[in-house]
Coordinates of C-alpha atoms in Angstrom, one line a residue:
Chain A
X1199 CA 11.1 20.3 -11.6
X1200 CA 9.4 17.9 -9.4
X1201 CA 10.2 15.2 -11.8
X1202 CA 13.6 15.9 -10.7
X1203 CA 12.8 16.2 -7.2
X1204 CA 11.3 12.4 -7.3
X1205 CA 14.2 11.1 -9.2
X1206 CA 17.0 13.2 -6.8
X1207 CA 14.4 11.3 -3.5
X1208 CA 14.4 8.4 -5.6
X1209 CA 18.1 7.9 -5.8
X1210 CA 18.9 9.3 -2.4
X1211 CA 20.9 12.5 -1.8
X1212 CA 23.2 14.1 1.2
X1213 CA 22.8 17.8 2.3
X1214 CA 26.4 19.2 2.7
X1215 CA 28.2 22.7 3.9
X1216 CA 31.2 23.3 2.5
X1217 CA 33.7 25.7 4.2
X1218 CA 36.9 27.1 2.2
X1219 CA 38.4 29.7 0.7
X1220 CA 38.2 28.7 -2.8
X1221 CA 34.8 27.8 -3.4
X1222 CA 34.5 28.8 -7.0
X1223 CA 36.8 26.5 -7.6
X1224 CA 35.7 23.8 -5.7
X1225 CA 32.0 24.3 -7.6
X1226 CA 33.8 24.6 -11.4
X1227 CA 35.7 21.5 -10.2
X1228 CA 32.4 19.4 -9.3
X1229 CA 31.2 20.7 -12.6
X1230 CA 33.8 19.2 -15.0
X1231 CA 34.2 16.1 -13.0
X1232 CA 30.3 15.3 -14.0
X1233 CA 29.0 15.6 -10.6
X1234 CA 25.3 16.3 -9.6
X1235 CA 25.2 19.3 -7.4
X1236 CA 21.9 21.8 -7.1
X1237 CA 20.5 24.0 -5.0
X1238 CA 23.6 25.6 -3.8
X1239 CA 23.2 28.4 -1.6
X1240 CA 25.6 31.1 -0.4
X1241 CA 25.9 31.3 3.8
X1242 CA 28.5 33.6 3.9
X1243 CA 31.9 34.7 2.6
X1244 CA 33.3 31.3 2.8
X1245 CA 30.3 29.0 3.3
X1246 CA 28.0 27.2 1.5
X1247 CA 25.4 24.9 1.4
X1248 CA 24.4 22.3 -1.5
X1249 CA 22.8 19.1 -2.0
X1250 CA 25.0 16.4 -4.0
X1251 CA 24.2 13.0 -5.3
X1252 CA 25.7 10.2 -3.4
X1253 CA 27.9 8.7 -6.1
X1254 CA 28.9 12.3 -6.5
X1255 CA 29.5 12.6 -2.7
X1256 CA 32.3 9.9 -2.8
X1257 CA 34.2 11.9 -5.6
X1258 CA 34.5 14.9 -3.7
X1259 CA 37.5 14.0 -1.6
X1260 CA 39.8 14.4 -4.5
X1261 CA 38.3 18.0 -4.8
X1262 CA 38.1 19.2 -1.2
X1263 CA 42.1 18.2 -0.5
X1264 CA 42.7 20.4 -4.2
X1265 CA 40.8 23.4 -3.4
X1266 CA 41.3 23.1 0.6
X1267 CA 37.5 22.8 1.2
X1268 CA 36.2 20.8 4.4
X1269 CA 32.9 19.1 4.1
X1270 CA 30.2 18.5 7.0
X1271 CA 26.5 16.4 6.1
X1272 CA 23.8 18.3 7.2
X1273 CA 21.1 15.4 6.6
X1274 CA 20.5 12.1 4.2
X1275 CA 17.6 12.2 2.2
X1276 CA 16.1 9.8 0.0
X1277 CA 14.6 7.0 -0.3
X1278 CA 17.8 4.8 0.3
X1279 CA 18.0 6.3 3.6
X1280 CA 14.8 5.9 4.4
X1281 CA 14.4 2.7 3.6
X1282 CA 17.5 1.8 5.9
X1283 CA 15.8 3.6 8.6
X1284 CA 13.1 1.6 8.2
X1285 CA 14.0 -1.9 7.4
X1286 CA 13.8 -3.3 11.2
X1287 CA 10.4 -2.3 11.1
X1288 CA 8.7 -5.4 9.8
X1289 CA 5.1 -4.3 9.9
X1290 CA 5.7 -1.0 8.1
X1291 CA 7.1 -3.3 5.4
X1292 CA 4.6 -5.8 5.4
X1293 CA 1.6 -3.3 5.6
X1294 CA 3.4 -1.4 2.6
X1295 CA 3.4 -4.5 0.7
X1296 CA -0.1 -5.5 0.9
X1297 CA -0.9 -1.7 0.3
X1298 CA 1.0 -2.2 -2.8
X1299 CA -0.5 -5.5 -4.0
X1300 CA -4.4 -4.5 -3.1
X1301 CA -4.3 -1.5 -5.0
X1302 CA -2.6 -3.1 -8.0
X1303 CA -5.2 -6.0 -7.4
X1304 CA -7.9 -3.3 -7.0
X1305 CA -7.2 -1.3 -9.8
X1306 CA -6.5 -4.1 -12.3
X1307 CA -10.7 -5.4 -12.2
X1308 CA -14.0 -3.7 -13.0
X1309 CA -16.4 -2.8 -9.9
X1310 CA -18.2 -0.3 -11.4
X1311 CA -20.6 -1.2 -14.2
X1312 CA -23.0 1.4 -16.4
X1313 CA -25.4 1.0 -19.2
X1314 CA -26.7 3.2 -21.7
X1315 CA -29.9 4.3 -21.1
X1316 CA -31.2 6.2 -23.8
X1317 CA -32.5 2.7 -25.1
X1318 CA -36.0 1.1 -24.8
X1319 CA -34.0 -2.2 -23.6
X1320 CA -34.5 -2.3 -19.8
X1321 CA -30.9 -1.8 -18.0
X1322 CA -31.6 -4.9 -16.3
X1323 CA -31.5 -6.8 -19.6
X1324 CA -28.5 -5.2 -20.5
X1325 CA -26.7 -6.2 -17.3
X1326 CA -27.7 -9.6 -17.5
X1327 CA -26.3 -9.9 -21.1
X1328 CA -23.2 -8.2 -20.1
X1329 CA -22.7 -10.9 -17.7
X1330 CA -23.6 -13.6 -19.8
X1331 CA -20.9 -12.3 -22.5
X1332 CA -18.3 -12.5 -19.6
X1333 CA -18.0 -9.1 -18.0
X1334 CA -19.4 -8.5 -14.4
X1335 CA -17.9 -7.0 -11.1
X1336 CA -14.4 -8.2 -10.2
X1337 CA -13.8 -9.3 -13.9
X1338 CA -10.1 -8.1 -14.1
X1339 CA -8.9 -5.4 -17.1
X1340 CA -7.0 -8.0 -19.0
X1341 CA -9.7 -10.6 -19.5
X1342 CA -12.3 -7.5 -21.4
X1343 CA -11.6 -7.7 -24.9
X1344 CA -14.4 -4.7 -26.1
X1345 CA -14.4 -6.7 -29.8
X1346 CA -15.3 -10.4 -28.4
X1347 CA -17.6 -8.2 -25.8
X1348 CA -19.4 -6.8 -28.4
X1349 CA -19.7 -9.8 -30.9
X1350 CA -21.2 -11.7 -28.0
X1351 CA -23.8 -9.2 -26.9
X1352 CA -25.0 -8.2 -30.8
X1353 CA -25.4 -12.4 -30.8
X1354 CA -27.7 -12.3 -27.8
X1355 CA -29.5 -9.5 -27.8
X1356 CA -31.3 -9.4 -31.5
X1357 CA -32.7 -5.4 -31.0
X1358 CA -29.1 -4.5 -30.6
X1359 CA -27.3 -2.8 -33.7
X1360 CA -24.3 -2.3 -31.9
X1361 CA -22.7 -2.4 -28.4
X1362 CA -19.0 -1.0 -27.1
X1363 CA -17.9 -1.3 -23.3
X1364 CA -16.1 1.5 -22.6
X1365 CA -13.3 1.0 -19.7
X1366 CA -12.6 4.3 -17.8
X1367 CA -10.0 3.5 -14.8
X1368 CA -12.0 0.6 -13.0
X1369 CA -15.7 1.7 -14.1
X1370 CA -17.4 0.3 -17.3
X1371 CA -19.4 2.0 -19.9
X1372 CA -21.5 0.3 -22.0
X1373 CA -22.8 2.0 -25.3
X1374 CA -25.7 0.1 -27.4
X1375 CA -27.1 1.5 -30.1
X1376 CA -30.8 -0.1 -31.1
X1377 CA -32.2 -1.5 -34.0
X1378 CA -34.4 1.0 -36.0
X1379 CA -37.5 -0.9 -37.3
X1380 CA -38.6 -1.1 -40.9
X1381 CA -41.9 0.8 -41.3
X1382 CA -44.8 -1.1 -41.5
X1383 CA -45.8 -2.3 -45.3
X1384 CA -49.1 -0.6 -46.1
X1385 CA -51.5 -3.8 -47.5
X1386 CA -52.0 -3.9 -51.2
X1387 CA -54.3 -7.1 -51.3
X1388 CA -58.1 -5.8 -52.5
X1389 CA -60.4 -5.7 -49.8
X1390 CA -63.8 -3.4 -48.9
X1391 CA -64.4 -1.8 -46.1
X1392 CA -67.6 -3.2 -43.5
X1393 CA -69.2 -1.8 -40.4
X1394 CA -67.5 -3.4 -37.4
X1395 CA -70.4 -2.3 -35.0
X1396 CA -74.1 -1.0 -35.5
X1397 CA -74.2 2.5 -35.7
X1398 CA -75.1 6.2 -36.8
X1399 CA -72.3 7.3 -39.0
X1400 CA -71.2 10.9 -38.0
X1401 CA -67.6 11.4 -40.1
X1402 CA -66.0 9.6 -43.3
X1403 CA -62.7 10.1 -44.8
X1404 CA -62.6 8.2 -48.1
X1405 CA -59.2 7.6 -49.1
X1406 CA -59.3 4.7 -51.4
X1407 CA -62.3 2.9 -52.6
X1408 CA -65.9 3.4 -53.2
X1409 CA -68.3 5.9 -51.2
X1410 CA -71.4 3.2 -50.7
X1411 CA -73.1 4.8 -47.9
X1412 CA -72.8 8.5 -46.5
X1413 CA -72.9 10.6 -43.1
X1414 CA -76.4 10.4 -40.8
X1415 CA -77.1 7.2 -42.3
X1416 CA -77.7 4.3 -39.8
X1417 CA -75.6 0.8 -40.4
X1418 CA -75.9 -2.1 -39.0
X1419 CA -72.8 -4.8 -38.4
X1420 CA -71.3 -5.9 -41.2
X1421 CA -73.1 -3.8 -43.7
X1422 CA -70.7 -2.7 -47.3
X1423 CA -69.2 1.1 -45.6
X1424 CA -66.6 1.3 -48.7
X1425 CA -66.1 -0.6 -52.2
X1426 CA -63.0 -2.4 -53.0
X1427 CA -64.2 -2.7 -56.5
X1428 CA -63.8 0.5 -58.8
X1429 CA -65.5 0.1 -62.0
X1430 CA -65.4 3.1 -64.7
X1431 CA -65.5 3.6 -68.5
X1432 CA -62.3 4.7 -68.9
X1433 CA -60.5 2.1 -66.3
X1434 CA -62.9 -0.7 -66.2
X1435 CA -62.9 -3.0 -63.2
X1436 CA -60.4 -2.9 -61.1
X1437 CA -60.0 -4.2 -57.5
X1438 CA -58.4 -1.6 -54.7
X1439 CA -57.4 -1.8 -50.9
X1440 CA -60.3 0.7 -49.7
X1441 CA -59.1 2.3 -46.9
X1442 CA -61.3 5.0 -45.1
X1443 CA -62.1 6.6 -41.3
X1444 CA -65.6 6.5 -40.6
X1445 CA -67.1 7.4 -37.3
X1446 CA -70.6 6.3 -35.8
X1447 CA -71.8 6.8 -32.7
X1448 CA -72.6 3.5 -31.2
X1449 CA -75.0 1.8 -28.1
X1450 CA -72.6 -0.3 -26.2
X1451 CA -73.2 -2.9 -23.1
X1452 CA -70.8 -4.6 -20.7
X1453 CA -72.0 -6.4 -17.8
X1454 CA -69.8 -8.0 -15.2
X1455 CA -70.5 -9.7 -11.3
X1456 CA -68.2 -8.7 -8.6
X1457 CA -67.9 -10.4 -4.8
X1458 CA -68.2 -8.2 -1.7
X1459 CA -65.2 -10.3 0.0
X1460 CA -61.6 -9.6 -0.6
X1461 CA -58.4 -10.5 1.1
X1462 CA -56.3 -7.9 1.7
X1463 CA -52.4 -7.5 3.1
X1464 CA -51.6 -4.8 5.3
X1465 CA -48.0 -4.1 6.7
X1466 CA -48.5 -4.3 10.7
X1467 CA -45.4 -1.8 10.9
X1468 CA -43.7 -4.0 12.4
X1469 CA -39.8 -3.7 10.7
X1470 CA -36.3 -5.8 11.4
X1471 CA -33.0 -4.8 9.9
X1472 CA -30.2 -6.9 8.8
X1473 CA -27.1 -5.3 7.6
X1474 CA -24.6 -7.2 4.9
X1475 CA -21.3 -5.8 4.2
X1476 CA -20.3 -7.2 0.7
X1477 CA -16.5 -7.5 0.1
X1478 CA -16.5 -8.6 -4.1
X1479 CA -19.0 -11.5 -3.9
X1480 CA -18.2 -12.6 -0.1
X1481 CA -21.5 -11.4 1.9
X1482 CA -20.9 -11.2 5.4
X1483 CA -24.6 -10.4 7.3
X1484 CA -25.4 -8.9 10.5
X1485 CA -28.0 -10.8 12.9
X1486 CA -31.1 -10.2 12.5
X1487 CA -32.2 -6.8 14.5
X1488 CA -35.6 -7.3 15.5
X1489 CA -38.3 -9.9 15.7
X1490 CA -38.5 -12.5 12.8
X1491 CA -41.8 -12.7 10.7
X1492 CA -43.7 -15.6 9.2
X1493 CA -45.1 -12.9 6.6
X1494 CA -43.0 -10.2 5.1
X1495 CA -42.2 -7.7 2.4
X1496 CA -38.7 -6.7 1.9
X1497 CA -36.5 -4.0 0.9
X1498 CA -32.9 -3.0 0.0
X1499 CA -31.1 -0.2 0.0
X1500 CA -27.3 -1.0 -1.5
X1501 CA -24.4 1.7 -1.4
X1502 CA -21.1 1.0 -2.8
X1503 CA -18.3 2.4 -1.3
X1504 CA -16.4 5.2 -3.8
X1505 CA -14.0 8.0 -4.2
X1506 CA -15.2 10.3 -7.0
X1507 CA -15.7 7.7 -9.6
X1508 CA -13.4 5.3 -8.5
X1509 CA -15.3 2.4 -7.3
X1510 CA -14.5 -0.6 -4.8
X1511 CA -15.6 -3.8 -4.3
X1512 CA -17.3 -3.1 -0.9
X1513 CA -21.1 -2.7 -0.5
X1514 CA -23.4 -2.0 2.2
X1515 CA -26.6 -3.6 2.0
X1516 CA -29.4 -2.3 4.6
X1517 CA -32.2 -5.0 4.3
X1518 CA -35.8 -4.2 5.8
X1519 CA -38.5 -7.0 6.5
X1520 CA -41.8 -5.4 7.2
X1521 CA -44.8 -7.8 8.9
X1522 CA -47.5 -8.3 6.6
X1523 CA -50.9 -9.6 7.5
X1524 CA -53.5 -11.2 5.3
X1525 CA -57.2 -10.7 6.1
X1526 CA -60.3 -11.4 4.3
X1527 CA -63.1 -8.8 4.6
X1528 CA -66.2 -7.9 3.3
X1529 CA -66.6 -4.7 1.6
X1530 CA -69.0 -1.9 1.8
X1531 CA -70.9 -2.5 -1.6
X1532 CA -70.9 1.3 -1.9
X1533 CA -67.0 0.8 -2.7
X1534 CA -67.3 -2.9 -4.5
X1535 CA -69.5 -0.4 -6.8
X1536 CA -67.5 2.1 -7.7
X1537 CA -64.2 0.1 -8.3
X1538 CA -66.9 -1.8 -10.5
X1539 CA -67.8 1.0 -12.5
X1540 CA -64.3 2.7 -12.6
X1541 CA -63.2 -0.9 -13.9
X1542 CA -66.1 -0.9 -16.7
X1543 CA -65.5 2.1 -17.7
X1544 CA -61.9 1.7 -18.5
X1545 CA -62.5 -1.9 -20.0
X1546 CA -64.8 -0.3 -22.3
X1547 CA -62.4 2.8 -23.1
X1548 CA -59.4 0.5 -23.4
X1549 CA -62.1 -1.4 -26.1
X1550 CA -62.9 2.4 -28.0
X1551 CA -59.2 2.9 -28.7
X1552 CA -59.5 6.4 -30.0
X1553 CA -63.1 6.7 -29.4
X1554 CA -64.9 8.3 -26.4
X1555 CA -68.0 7.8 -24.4
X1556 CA -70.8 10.3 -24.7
X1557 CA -72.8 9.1 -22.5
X1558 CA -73.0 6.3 -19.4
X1559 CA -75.7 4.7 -17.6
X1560 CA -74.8 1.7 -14.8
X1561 CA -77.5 -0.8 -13.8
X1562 CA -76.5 -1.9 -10.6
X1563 CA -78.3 -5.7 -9.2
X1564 CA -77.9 -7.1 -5.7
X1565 CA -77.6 -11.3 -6.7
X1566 CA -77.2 -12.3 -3.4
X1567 CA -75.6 -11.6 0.2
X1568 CA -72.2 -11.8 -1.4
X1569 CA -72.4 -10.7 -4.8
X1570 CA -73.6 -7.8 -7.0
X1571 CA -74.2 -7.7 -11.1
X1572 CA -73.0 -4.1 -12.6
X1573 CA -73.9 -3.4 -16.1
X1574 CA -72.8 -0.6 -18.3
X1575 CA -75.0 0.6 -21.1
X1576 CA -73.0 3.3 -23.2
X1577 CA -73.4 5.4 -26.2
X1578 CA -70.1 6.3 -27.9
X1579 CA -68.1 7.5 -31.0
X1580 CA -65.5 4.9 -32.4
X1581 CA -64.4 4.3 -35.7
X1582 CA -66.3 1.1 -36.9
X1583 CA -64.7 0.8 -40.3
X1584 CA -62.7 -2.9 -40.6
X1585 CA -61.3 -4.2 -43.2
X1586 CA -62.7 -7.3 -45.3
X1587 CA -60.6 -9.4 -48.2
X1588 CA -62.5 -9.2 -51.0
X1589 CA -63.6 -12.7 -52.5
X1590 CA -64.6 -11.8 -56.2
X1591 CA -68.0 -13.8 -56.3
X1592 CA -69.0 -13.3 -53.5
X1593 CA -68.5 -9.1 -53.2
X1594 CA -69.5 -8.7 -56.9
X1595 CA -72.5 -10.1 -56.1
X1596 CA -73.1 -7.6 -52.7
X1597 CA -71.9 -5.0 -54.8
X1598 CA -74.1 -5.6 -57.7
X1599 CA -77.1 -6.0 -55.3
Chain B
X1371 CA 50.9 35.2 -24.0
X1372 CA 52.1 33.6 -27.1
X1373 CA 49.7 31.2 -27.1
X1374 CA 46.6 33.1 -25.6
X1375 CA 47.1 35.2 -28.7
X1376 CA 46.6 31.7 -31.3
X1377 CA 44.1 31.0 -29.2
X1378 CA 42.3 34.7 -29.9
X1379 CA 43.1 34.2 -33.5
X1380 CA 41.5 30.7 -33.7
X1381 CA 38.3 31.6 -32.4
X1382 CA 38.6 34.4 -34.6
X1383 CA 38.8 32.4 -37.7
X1384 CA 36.2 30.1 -36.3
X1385 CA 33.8 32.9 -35.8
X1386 CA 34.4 34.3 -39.4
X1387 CA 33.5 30.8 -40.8
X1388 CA 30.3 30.1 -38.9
X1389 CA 29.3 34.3 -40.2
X1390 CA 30.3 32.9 -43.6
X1391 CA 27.6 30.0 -43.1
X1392 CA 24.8 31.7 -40.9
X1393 CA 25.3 29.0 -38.2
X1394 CA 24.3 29.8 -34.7
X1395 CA 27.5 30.1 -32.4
X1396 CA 26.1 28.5 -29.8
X1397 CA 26.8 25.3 -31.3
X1398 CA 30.7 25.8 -31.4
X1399 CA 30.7 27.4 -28.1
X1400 CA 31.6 31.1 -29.3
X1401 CA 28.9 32.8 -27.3
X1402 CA 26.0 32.5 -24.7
X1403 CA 22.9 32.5 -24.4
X1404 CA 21.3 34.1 -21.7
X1405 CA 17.6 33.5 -21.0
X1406 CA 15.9 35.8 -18.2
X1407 CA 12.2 34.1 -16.9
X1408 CA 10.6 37.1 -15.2
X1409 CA 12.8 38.9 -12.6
X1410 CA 13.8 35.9 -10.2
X1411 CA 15.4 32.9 -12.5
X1412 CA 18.1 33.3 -15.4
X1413 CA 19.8 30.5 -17.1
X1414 CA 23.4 31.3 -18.9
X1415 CA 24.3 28.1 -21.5
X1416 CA 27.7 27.9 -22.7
X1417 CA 29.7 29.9 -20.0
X1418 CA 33.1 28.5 -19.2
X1419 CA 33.4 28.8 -15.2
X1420 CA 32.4 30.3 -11.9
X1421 CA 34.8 33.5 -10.7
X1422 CA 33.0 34.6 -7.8
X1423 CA 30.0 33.1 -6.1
X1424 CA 27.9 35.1 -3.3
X1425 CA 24.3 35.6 -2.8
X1426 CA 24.4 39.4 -4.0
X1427 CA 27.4 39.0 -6.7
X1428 CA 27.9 36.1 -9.4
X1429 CA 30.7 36.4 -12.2
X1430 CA 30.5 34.1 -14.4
X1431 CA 33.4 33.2 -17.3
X1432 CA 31.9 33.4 -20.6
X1433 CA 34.1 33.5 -23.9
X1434 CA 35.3 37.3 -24.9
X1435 CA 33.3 38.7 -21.5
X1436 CA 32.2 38.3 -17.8
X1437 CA 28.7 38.0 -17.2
X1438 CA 27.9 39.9 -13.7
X1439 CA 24.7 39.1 -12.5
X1440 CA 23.7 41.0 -8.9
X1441 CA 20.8 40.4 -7.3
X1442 CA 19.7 39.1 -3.6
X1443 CA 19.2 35.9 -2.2
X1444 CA 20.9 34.8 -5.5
X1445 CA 21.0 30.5 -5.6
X1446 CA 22.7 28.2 -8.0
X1447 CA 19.2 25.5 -8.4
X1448 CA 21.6 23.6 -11.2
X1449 CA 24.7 23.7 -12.6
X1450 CA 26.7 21.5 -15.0
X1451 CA 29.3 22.0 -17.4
X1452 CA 27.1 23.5 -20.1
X1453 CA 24.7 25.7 -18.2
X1454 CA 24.2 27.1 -15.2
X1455 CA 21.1 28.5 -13.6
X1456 CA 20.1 31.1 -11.1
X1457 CA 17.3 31.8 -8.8
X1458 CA 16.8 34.8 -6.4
X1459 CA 15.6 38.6 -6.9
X1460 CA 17.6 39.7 -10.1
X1461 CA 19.0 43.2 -10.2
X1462 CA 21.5 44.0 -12.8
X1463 CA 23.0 42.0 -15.6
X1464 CA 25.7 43.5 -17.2
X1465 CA 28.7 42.1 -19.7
X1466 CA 31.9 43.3 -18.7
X1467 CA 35.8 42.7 -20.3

């Protein structure tokens, strides 16, 4: 029905009452002559009201002098009309037209741009890509081809399987799907297992290889842990990967120097604003408001201007410079030493991997005014097993020893 | 009368023929179909003419009857030479000779 209704408004249509005696007839008559008459409404015993098309209002003469029925416009409705009401106002017109071509303009190019997440690749990566394969803010619908989109994306990103930009109204998705990697080869070449560190041995977890020494025995760096050589009656020699997990408890020692004087940069709280309204990729910025700064840390806040998820090209950019100033000072050594020990400590875990420290001990020295010498002598568990390619003289020899 | 009568005896014929065949006669115009929407719109398809025209009372011309619709407020939304079709409070339909 309102289909209608905009076609009827769109064609223009005239409001009539018709007076008569014979107004069945005059309504069978409209009928077979093809004429478009609706909503016609009984006011009486000889009056009604209707609305008729205008071509169909110009046929009704014929009719009115056959069936004696006078006609009378009520109103003119329509977009014919209106437009002839309004065509001596220029600015209306003009105003309508740019209306018109801004939101064709607007709605023919991308503002809004989205990635896919759900991915280890950064968002900013993505963007930049995006960009690179042609499609930013303000590219317009046409120029997107998803297939040359994609082809150029998969070319320069290599951890991409597969990309598809998604248009919905003036926003663009884009889907990526990453590359799965292939699991890791385990090694197959022969090799024995040695003592990376000097040690107590408190676990092992043989699973390839030769048991050569066992648990609460002491080893020393480098010693023969696990053979790579298996040599039985049945067999004979052959040469394996040994792989095993042994844990020792282990002394360890770092020692490091650290200076009482740092520089430090402190925001005074001193702030200015400047404001940039962005129309597309015209800036237009506000003064600054405030006091200008020789050192500063900045900040921006953007907000894009949007109805639901329809999203224009106008941005709001609130930009914040905050004073920053530089000083050098010298430090309590009470602090210099614990960010010493907090930062041994953590080298020293970082070094363990999987292991712990069981116990700590820090040697703090005063060098001079200026400078202090922390060391940290540690006992801890870590797996010391490593890996050594086997060179047949040489570990037949340490194995036959 | 003569010719009302061949007239009768035509549509007769025609209506025997289209029984013969199970058509629907609709198509050839030898009945109407009447189609109610809830208690305030009816549409009538294949009726012949408008006899009287108020907003309690509408007779319409349909071939072998009258169709009286009454009803208040009782508006014509669309009309053309096929169908025609009513809106207002419906009361009473009734099929009269």
């Amino acid at each position: 029905m309102a289909i209608l209704d905009i076609l009827n408004f769109s064609r223009g249509y005239v409001s009539v009452k018709a007076t008569g005696e014979h107004l069945e007839r005059f309504i069978n008559m409209c009928t077979c002559e093809n004429i478009n008459i609706w909503n016609v409404k009984s006011r009486g015993l000889s009056t009604l009201t209707a609305c008729v098309s205008v071509k169909g209002f110009f046929l009704l003469k014929n009719i009115c002098r056959k069936t004696g029925t006078k006609i009378h416009i009520i109103s003119k409705k329509g977009l014919p009309f209106l437009s002839l009401r309004l065509r001596k106002r220029i600015g209306l017109l003009i105003g309508f037209a740019v209306f018109v071509l801004a939101s064709f303009w607007l709605f023919s190019h991308i503002w809004y741009i989205d990635v896919d997440t759900s991915t280890s690749i950064p968002s900013e990566e993505l963007l930049s890509q995006l960009e690179l394969a042609g499609v930013e803010k303000g590219t317009p619908l046409r120029q997107i081809d998803p297939n040359k989109v994609q082809a150029r994306l998969l070319n320069l990103n290599p951890r991409l399987v597969w990309a598809w930009p998604h248009v919905r109204g003036n926003s663009l998705y884009l889907e990526v799907r990453e590359k799965v990697s292939v699991p890791e080869i385990l090694p197959t070449n022969p090799c024995n297992i040695v003592a990376s560190h000097s040690g107590l041995i408190t676990s092992m977890l043989v699973k390839e290889g030769r048991h050569v020494v066992t648990e609460d025995m002491y080893v020393s760096e480098g010693q023969l842990l696990v053979g790579g050589i298996m040599d039985s009656v049945a067999m004979g020699v052959r040469y394996v990967h040994a792989d095993a997990e042994i844990w020792a408890t282990t002394e360890e020692s770092l020692s490091e120097t650290f200076s009482l004087i740092t520089s430090e940069t402190n925001r005074t709280g001193n702030n200015s604003v400047r404001y940039t309204l962005k129309f597309g990729n015209l800036p237009i910025s506000t003064p600054l408001i405030g006091k200008s700064f020789a050192a500063y840390e900045t900040e921006d806040t953007e907000s894009t201007f949007h109805i639901g998820s329809v999203y224009f090209p106008i941005s709001l950019i609130k930009t914040e410079y905050m004073e920053t100033l530089t000083e050098t000072v010298v430090c309590p050594q009470e602090q210099i030493e614990q960010e010493a020990q907090q930062y041994l400590e953590t080298l020293l875990q970082n070094s363990l991997k999987n292991g712990m420290i069981l116990e700590k001990r820090f040697d703090i020295q005063k060098l001079d005014d200026k400078t202090i010498s922390v060391t940290l002598n540690a006992v801890c568990s870590r797996q010391i097993a490593l890996a050594e390619p086997i060179e047949e003289e040489i570990n037949i020899g340490r194995e036959t020893d | 009368m003569r010719n009302k009568k061949r007239k009768q005896e035509a549509a007769s014929a025609y209506e025997k023929v289209f029984d013969a065949l199970s058509l629907p006669k609709t198509a050839a115009g030898l009945t109407t179909t009447v189609t109610i929407t809830g208690k305030d719109s009816i549409l009538v398809e294949g009726y012949r003419g408008i006899i009287k025209y108020s907003d309690t009372l509408v007779l319409l011309n349909a071939p072998k009857y009258i169709i009286r619709i009454t009803g208040v407020d009782l508006e014509i939304t669309e009309i053309a030479c096929e169908y025609i079709s009513l809106r207002g409070v419906i009361a009473a339909l009734e099929y009269t000779h």
